[in-house]
Coordinates of C-alpha atoms and ligand atoms in Angstrom, one line a residue:
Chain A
X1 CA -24.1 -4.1 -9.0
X2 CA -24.0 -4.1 -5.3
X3 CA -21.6 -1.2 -4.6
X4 CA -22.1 0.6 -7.7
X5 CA -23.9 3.6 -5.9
X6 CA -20.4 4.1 -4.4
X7 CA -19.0 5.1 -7.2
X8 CA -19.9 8.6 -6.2
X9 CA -20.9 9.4 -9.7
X10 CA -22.6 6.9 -11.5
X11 CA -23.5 8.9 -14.4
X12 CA -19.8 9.9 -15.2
X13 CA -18.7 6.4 -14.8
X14 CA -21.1 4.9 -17.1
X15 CA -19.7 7.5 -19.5
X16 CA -16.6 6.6 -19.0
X17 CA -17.2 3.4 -19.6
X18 CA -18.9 3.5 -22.9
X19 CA -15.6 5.6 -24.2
X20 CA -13.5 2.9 -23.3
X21 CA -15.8 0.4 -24.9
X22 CA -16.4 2.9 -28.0
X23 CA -12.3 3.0 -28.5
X24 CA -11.7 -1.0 -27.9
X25 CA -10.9 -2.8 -31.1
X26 CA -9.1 -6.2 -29.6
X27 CA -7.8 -7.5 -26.7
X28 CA -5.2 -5.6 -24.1
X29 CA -3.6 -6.6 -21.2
X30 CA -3.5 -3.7 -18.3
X31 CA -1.5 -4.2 -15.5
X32 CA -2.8 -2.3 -12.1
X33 CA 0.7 -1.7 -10.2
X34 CA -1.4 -0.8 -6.4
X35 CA -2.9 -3.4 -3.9
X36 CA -5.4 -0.8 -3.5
X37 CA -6.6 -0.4 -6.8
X38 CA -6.7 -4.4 -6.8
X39 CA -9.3 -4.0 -3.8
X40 CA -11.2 -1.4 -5.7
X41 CA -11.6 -3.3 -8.6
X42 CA -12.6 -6.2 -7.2
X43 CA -14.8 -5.1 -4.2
X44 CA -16.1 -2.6 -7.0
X45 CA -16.7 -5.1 -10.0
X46 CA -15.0 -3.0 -12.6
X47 CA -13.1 -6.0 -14.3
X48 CA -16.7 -7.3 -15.0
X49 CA -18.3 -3.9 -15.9
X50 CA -15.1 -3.3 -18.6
X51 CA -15.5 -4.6 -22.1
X52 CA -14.6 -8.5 -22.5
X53 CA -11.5 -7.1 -24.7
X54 CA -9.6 -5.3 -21.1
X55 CA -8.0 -7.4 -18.8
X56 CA -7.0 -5.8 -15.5
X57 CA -3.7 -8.3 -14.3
X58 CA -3.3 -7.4 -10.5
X59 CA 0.5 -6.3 -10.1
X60 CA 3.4 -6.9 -7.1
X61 CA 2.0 -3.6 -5.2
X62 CA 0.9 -5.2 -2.0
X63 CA 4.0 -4.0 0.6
X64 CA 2.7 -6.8 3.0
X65 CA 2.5 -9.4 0.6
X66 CA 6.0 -9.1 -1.0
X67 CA 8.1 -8.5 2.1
X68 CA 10.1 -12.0 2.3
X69 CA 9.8 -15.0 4.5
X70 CA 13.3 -14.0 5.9
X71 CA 12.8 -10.7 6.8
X72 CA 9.2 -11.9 8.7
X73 CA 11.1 -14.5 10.0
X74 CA 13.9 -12.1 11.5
X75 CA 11.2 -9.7 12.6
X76 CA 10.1 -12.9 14.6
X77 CA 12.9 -13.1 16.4
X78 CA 14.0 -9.6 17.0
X79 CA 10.3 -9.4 18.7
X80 CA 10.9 -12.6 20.6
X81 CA 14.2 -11.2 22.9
X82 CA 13.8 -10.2 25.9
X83 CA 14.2 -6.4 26.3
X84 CA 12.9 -5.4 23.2
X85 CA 9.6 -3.4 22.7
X86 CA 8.9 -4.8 18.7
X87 CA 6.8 -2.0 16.6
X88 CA 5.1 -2.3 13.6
X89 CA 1.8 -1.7 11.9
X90 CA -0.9 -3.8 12.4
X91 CA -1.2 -5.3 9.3
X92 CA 1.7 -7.3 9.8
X93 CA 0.3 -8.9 12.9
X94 CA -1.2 -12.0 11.1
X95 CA 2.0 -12.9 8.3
X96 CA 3.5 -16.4 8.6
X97 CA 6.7 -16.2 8.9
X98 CA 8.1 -20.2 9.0
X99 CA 5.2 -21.6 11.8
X100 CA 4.2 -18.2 13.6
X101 CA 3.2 -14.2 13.0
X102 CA 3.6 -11.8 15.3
X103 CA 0.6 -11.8 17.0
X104 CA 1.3 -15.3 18.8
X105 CA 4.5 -13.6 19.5
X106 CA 2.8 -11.1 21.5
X107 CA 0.8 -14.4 22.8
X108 CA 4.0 -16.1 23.8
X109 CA 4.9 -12.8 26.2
X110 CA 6.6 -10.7 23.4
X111 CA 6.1 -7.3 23.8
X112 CA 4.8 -6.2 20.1
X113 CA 3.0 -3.2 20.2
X114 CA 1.0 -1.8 17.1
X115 CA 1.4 2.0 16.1
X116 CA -0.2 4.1 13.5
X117 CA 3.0 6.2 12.6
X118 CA 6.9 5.4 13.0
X119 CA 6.9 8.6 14.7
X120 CA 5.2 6.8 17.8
X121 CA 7.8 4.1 17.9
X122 CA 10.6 6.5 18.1
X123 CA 8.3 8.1 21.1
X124 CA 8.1 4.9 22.7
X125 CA 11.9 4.3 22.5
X126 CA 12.5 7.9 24.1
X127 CA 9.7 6.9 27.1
X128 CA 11.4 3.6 27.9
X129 CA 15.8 4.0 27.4
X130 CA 16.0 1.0 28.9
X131 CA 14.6 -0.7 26.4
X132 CA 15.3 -1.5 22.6
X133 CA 12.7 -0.3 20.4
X134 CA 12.7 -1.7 16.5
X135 CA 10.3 -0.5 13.9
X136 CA 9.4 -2.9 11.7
X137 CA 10.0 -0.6 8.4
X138 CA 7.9 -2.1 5.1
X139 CA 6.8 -0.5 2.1
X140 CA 7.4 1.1 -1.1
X141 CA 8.0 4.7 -2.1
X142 CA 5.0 6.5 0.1
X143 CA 6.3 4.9 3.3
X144 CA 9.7 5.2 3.0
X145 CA 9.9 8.6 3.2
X146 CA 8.2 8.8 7.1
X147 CA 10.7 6.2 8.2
X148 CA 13.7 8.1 6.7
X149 CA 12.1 10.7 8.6
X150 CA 12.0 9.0 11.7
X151 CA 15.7 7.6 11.7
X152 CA 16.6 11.2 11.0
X153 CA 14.7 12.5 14.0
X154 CA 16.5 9.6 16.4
X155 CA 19.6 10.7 15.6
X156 CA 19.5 14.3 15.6
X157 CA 17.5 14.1 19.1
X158 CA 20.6 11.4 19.9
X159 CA 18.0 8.4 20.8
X160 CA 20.7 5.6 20.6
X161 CA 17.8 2.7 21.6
X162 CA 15.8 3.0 18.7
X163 CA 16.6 1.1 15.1
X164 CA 14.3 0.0 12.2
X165 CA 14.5 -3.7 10.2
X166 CA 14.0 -2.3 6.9
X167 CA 12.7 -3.9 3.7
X168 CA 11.8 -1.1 1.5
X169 CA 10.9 -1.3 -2.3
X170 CA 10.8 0.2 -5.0
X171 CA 8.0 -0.2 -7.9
X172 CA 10.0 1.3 -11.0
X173 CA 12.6 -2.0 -10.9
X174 CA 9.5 -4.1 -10.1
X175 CA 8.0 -2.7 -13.5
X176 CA 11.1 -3.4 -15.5
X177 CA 11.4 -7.0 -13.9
X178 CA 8.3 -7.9 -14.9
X179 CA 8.4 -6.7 -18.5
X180 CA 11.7 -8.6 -18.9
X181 CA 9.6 -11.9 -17.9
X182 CA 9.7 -14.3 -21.1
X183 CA 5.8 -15.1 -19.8
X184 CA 4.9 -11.2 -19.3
X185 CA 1.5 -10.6 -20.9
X186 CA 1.3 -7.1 -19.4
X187 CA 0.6 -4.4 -22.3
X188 CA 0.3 -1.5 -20.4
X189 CA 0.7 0.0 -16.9
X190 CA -2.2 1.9 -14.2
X191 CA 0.8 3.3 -11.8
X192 CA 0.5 3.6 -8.3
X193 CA -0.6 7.2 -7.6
X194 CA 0.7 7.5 -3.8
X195 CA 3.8 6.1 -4.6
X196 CA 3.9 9.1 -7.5
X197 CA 3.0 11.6 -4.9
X198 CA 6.1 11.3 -3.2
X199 CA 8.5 10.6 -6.3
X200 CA 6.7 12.2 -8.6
X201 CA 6.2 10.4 -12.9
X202 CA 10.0 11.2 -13.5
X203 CA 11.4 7.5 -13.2
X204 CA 8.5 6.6 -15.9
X205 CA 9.8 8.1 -19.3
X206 CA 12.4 6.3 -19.6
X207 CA 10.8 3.0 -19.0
X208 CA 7.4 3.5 -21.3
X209 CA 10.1 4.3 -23.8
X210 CA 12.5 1.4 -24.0
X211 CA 9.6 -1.0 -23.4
X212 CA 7.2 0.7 -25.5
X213 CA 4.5 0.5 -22.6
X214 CA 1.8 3.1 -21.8
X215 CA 1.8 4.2 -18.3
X216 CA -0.9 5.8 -16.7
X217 CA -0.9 7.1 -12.9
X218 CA -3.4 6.3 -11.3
X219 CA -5.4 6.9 -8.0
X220 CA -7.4 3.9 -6.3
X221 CA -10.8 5.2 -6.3
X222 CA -13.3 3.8 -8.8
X223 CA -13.8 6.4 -10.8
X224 CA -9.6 7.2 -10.8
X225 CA -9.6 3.5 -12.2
X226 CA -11.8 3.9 -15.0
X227 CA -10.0 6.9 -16.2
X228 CA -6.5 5.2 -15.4
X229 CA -8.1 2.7 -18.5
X230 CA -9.7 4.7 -20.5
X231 CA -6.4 6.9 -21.3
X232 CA -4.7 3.4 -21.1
X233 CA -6.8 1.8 -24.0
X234 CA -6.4 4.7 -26.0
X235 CA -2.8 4.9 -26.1
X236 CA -3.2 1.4 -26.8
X237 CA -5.2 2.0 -29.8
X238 CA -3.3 4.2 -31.4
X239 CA -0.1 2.8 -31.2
X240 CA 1.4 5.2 -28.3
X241 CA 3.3 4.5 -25.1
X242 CA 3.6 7.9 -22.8
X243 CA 3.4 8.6 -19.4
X244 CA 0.2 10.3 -18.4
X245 CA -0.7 11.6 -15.0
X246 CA -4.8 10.8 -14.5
X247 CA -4.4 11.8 -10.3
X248 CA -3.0 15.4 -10.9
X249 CA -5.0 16.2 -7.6
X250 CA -2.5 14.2 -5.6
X251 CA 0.4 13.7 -7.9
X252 CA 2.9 16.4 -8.7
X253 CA 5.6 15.5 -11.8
X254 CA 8.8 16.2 -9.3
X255 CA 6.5 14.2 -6.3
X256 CA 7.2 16.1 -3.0
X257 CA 10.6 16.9 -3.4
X258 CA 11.7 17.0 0.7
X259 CA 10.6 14.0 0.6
X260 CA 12.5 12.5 -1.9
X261 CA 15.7 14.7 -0.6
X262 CA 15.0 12.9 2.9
X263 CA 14.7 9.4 1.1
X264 CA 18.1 10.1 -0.8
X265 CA 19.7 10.8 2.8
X266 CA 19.0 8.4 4.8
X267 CA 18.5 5.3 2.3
X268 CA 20.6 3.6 0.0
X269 CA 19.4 1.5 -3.3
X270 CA 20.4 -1.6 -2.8
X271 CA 19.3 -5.2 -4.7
X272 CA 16.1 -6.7 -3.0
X273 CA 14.2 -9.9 -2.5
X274 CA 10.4 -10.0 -2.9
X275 CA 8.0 -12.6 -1.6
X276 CA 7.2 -15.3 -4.0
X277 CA 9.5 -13.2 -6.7
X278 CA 12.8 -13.7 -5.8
X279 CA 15.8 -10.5 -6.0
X280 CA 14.9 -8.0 -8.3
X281 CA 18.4 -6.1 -8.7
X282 CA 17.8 -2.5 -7.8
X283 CA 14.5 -3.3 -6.5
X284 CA 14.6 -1.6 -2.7
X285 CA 16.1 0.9 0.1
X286 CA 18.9 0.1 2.8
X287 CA 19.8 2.6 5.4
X288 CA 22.8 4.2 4.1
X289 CA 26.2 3.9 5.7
X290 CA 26.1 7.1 8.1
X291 CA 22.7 5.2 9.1
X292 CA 24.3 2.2 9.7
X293 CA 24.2 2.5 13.7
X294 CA 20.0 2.3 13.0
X295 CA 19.8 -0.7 11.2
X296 CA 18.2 -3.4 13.6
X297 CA 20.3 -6.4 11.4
X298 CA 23.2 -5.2 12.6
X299 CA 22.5 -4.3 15.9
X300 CA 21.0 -7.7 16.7
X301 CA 22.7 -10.1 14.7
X302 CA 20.3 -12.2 13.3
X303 CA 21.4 -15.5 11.5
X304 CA 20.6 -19.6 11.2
X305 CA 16.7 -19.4 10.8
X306 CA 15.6 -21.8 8.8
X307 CA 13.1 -20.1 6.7
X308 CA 10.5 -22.2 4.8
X309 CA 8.1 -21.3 2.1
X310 CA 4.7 -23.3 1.9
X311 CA 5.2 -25.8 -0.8
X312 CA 1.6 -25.5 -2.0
X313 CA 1.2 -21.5 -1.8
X314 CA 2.0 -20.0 -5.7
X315 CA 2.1 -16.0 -4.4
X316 CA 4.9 -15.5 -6.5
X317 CA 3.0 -16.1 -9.6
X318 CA 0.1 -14.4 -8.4
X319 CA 2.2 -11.1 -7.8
X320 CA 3.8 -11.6 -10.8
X321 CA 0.3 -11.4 -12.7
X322 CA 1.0 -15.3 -14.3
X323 CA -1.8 -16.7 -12.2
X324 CA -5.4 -15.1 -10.5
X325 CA -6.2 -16.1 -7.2
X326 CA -9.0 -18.5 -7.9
X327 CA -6.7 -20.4 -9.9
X328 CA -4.4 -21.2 -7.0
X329 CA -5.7 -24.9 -5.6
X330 CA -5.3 -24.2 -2.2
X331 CA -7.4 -21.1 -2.4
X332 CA -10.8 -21.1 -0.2
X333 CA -10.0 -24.2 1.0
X334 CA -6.6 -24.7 2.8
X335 CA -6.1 -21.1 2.7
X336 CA -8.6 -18.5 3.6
X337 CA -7.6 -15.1 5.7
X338 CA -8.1 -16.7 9.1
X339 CA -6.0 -19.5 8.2
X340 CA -3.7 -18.1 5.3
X341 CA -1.0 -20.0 3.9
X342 CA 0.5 -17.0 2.0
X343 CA 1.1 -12.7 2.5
X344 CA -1.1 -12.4 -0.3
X345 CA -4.4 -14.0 1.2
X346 CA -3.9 -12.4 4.8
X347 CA -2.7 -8.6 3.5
X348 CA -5.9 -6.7 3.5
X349 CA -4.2 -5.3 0.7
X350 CA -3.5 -8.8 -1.3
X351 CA -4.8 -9.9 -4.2
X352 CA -6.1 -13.2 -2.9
X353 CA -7.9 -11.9 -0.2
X354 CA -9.5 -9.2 -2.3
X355 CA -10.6 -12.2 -4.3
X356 CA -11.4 -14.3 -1.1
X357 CA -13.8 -11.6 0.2
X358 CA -15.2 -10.2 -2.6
X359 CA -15.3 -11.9 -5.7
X360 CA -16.8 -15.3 -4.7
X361 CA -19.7 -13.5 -3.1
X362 CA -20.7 -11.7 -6.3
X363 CA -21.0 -15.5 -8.5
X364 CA -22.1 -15.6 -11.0
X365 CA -21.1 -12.3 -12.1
X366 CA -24.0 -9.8 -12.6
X367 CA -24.6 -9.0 -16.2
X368 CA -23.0 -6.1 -17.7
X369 CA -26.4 -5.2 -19.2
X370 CA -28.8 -5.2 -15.9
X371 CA -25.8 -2.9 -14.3
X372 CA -27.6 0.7 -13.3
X373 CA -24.3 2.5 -14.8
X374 CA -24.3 1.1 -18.1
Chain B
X1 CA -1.6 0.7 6.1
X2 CA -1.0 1.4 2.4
X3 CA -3.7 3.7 2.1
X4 CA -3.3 7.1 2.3
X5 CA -6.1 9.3 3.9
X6 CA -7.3 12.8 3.2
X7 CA -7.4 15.5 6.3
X8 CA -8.0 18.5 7.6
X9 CA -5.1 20.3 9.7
X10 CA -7.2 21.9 12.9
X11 CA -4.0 22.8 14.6
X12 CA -0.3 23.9 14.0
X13 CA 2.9 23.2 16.5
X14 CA 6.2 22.8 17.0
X15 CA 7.5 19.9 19.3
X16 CA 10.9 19.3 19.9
X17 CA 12.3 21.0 16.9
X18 CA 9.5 19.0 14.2
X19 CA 6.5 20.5 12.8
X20 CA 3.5 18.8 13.9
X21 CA -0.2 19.3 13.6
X22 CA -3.5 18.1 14.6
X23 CA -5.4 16.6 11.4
X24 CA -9.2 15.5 11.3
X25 CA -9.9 12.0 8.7
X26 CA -13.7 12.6 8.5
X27 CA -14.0 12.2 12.9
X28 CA -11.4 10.5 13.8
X29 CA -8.3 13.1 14.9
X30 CA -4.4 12.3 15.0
X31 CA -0.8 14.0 15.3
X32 CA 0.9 14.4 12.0
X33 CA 4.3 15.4 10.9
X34 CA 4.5 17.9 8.6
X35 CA 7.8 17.9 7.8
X36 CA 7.4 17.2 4.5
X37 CA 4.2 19.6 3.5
X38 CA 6.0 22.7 5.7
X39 CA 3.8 25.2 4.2
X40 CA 0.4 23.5 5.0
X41 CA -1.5 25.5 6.8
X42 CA -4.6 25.6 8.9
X43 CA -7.7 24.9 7.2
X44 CA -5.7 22.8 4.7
X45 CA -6.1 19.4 3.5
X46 CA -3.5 17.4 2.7
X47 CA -3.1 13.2 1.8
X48 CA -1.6 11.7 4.9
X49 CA -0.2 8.1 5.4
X50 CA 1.4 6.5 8.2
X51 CA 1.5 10.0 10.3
X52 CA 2.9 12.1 7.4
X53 CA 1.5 14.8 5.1
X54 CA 2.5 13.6 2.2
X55 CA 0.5 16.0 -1.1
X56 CA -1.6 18.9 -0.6
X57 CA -5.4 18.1 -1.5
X58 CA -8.2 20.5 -2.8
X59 CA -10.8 20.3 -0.3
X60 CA -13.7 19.1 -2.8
X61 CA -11.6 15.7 -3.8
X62 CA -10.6 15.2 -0.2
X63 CA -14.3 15.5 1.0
X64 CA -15.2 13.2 -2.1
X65 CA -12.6 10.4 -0.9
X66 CA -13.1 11.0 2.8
X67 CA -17.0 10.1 1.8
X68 CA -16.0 6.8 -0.3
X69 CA -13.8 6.0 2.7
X70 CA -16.1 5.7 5.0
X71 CA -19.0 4.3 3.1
X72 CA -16.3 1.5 1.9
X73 CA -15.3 1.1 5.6
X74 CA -11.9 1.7 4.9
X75 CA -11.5 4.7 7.6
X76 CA -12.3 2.0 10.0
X77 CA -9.8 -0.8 9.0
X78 CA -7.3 1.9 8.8
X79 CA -8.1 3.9 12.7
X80 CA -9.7 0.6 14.2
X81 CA -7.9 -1.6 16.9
X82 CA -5.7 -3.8 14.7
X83 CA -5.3 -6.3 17.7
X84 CA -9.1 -6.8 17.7
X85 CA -9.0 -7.1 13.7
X86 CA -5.8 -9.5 14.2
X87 CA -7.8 -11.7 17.3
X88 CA -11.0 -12.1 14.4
X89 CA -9.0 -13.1 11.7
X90 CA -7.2 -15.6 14.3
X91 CA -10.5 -17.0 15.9
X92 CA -13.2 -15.4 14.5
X93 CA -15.8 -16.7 12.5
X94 CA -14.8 -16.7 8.3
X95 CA -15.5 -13.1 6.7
X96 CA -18.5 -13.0 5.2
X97 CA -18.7 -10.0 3.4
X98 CA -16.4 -7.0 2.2
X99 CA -19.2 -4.4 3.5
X100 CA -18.2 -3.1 6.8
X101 CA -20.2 0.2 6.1
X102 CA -22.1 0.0 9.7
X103 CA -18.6 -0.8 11.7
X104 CA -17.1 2.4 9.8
X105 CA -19.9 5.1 10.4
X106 CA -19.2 4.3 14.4
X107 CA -15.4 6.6 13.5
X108 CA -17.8 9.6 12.9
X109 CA -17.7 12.6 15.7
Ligands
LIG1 S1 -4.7 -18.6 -2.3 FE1 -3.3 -18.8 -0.5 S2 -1.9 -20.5 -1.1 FE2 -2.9 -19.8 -3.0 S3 -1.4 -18.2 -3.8 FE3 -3.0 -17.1 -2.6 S4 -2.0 -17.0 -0.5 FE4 -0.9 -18.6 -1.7

């Protein structure tokens, strides 16, 4: 296995692996919430190193992936007006909104700068007050909270040029959604542990109860994956369906509680479309009305763009779990990362990239037995 | 930008009103808010994402993940110049390989 000395320590993986293949009795279905455990899995193998009985079904948690065409598309034009200074992070430089991404925006004379935090945004808008300054404001529950905080800090410093275009989500509605899908396969669920480190396993409970679904938090590093489905398959196998936390070294059960006090402040729930998905009621963050003077919609207006999906791109079902990557026809050969045709292949995070860059390099698939951690 | 990276704080201030501190990711050092974690403290580690403390960290699992970071080349693809990663994905030649190992050891002091 060509990155399995990475998995820091082989010897407890193998034995982690032979539990879970001691307690597997038939086939289960686990659903891994993160676009970084995705990566892991594939770039590490662990789908082939598992038992033939667990399936790992890659879930919605790619933020760049299920932003909407719209929203890219009114990021498109907020960056293209004169007198605006367009921020975002960098891995929204190559999305297709309808015919162009940001960075032929920045081609075409926009000013779009990259930053690492919102913070810097809010710093550029105080350097330059003649000047508009948007941040582009993605994400689910971890990056929500430093772009409440940042819309908190321009108004209490009084930075009037300075507003975010937000499209925040949430993963608990995205969880229920998909269990409510008549085609949902998904038996159980690896949660997103960043996402739990702000909001803590409290939103879980209730769900592994009334859909009587096992849900494990999870980190994204290999050996956090195996453990995510080791205590997954067990619950499995006997029958149970509680929340377990397997990241307790980042994930507190009440999350970071400023943070979610900060969140509750500044953002509203509010219905949401995803990528490929369509509206998932409940599903994502708005700035709340005493925000309302931040929200870059507003200030700019933006209305009539004709937004058009790619006919032959089928992200929807592949955030959804209905379909892998490879499946898709158009994948490797009309759509590759330098020339994607959906979120999903060009997010470093996505699952078709993941698949793009890892998976067909690794054909055929080693065999389980010559692997050094078996 | 999903990921969220393990650091040390080095240094502790207060800039117009918000906590702030110097953090080191394995090398590479960068101003975070620590409005959230206000009881870190020097020496600390603590998981940070997009310029936020976000969850105190023991210092064993955040050298452990700071390791696999880099080895992975993930520290890189997080810190590295996005326009350049943006320019060869545009017009660069196809990726041929998830192992950027060599790119991410150049972050290291
Ligand atoms: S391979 Fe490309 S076209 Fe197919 S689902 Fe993925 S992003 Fe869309």
């Amino acid at each position: 296995m060509k990155y399995i000395d990475e998995f820091q320590d082989p010897g407890l993986a193998g034995r982690l692996l032979d539990e879970i293949r001691a307690t597997v009795t038939r086939p289960w279905a686990l659903m891994e919430v993160c676009g970084g455990q995705t990566h892991t899995i594939i770039r590490h193998g662990i789908d082939q190193l598992l038992p033939d009985e667990v399936e790992l079904i890659h879930g919605p948690g790619c933020p760049v992936c299920v932003t909407p065409l719209e929203v890219i598309d009114k990021a498109l034009e907020i960056a293209s007006r004169p007198g605006v200074v367009f921020c975002s992070f960098g891995d929204m430089l190559r999305v297709p909104g309808t015919g162009r991404d940001l960075f032929q925006v920045r081609g075409e004379g926009g000013d779009v700068r990259v930053v690492y935090s919102p913070l810097d945004a809010l710093r550029i808008a105080r350097q330059n007050p003649d000047r508009q300054v948007v941040f582009f404001g993605i994400g689910f529950e971890t990056t929500a909270p430093p772009n409440a905080m940042t819309v908190y800090q321009a108004r209490r410093l009084g930075v009037r040029n300075f507003s975010l275009l937000v499209s925040h989500v949430r993963v608990p509605p995205a969880i229920e959604a998909i269990m409510r899908s008549p085609d949902c396969r998904v038996q159980a669920f690896l949660a997103a542990g960043h996402v739990c480190s702000v909001m803590g396993t409290g939103e879980y409970p209730e769900l592994a109860e009334r859909h009587r679904v096992p849900i494990v938090v999870t980190g994204f590093e290999p050996l956090d994956i195996l453990e995510g489905v080791r205590r997954t398959v067990r619950q499995l196998e006997r029958g149970e369906h509680t929340v377990e936390n397997a990241y307790p070294r980042a994930v507190r059960p009440g999350g970071n509680p400023s943070a979610r006090a900060m969140l509750d402040d500044v953002f509203e729930v509010t219905d949401r479309a995803w990528r490929g998905i369509g509206v998932i009621p409940d599903s994502g963050w708005r700035l709340s009305a005493r925000y309302r003077d931040y929200d870059a919609e507003h200030r700019f207006a933006v209305s009539g763009i004709d937004t058009r999906e790619p006919a032959a791109c089928r992200s929807g079902e592949v955030l959804q779990g209905l379909l892998k990557p490879h499946q898709c026809e158009a994948f490797g050969t009309d759509c590759t990362p330098r020339n994607p045709l959906g979120a999903t292949m060009v997010s470093s995070e996505g699952a078709c990239a993941a698949y793009y860059l890892y998976r067909r390099l690794e054909l055929p698939a080693p065999s389980r037995e010559g692997s050094s951690v078996v | 930008m999903c990921l969220a990276v393990p650091g040390k704080v080095l240094a502790i201030e207060d800039r117009d009103g918000t906590r702030m501190a110097t953090v080191d990711f394995g090398g590479v050092v960068k101003e975070v808010c620590l409005e959230y974690l206000p009881d870190l403290r020097i020496g600390e580690y603590a998981i940070v994402h997009v310029g936020f403390a976000l969850q105190r960290l023991d210092e064993e699992s955040a050298r452990q993940t700071l390791e696999l970071f880099e080895n992975l080349g993930m520290l890189q693809e997080e810190f590295g110049d996005p326009w350049e990663q943006a320019a060869a994905e545009a017009h660069g030649p196809e990726p041929v390989g998830g192992d950027t190992g060599t790119a991410a050891r150049e972050v290291r002091p």
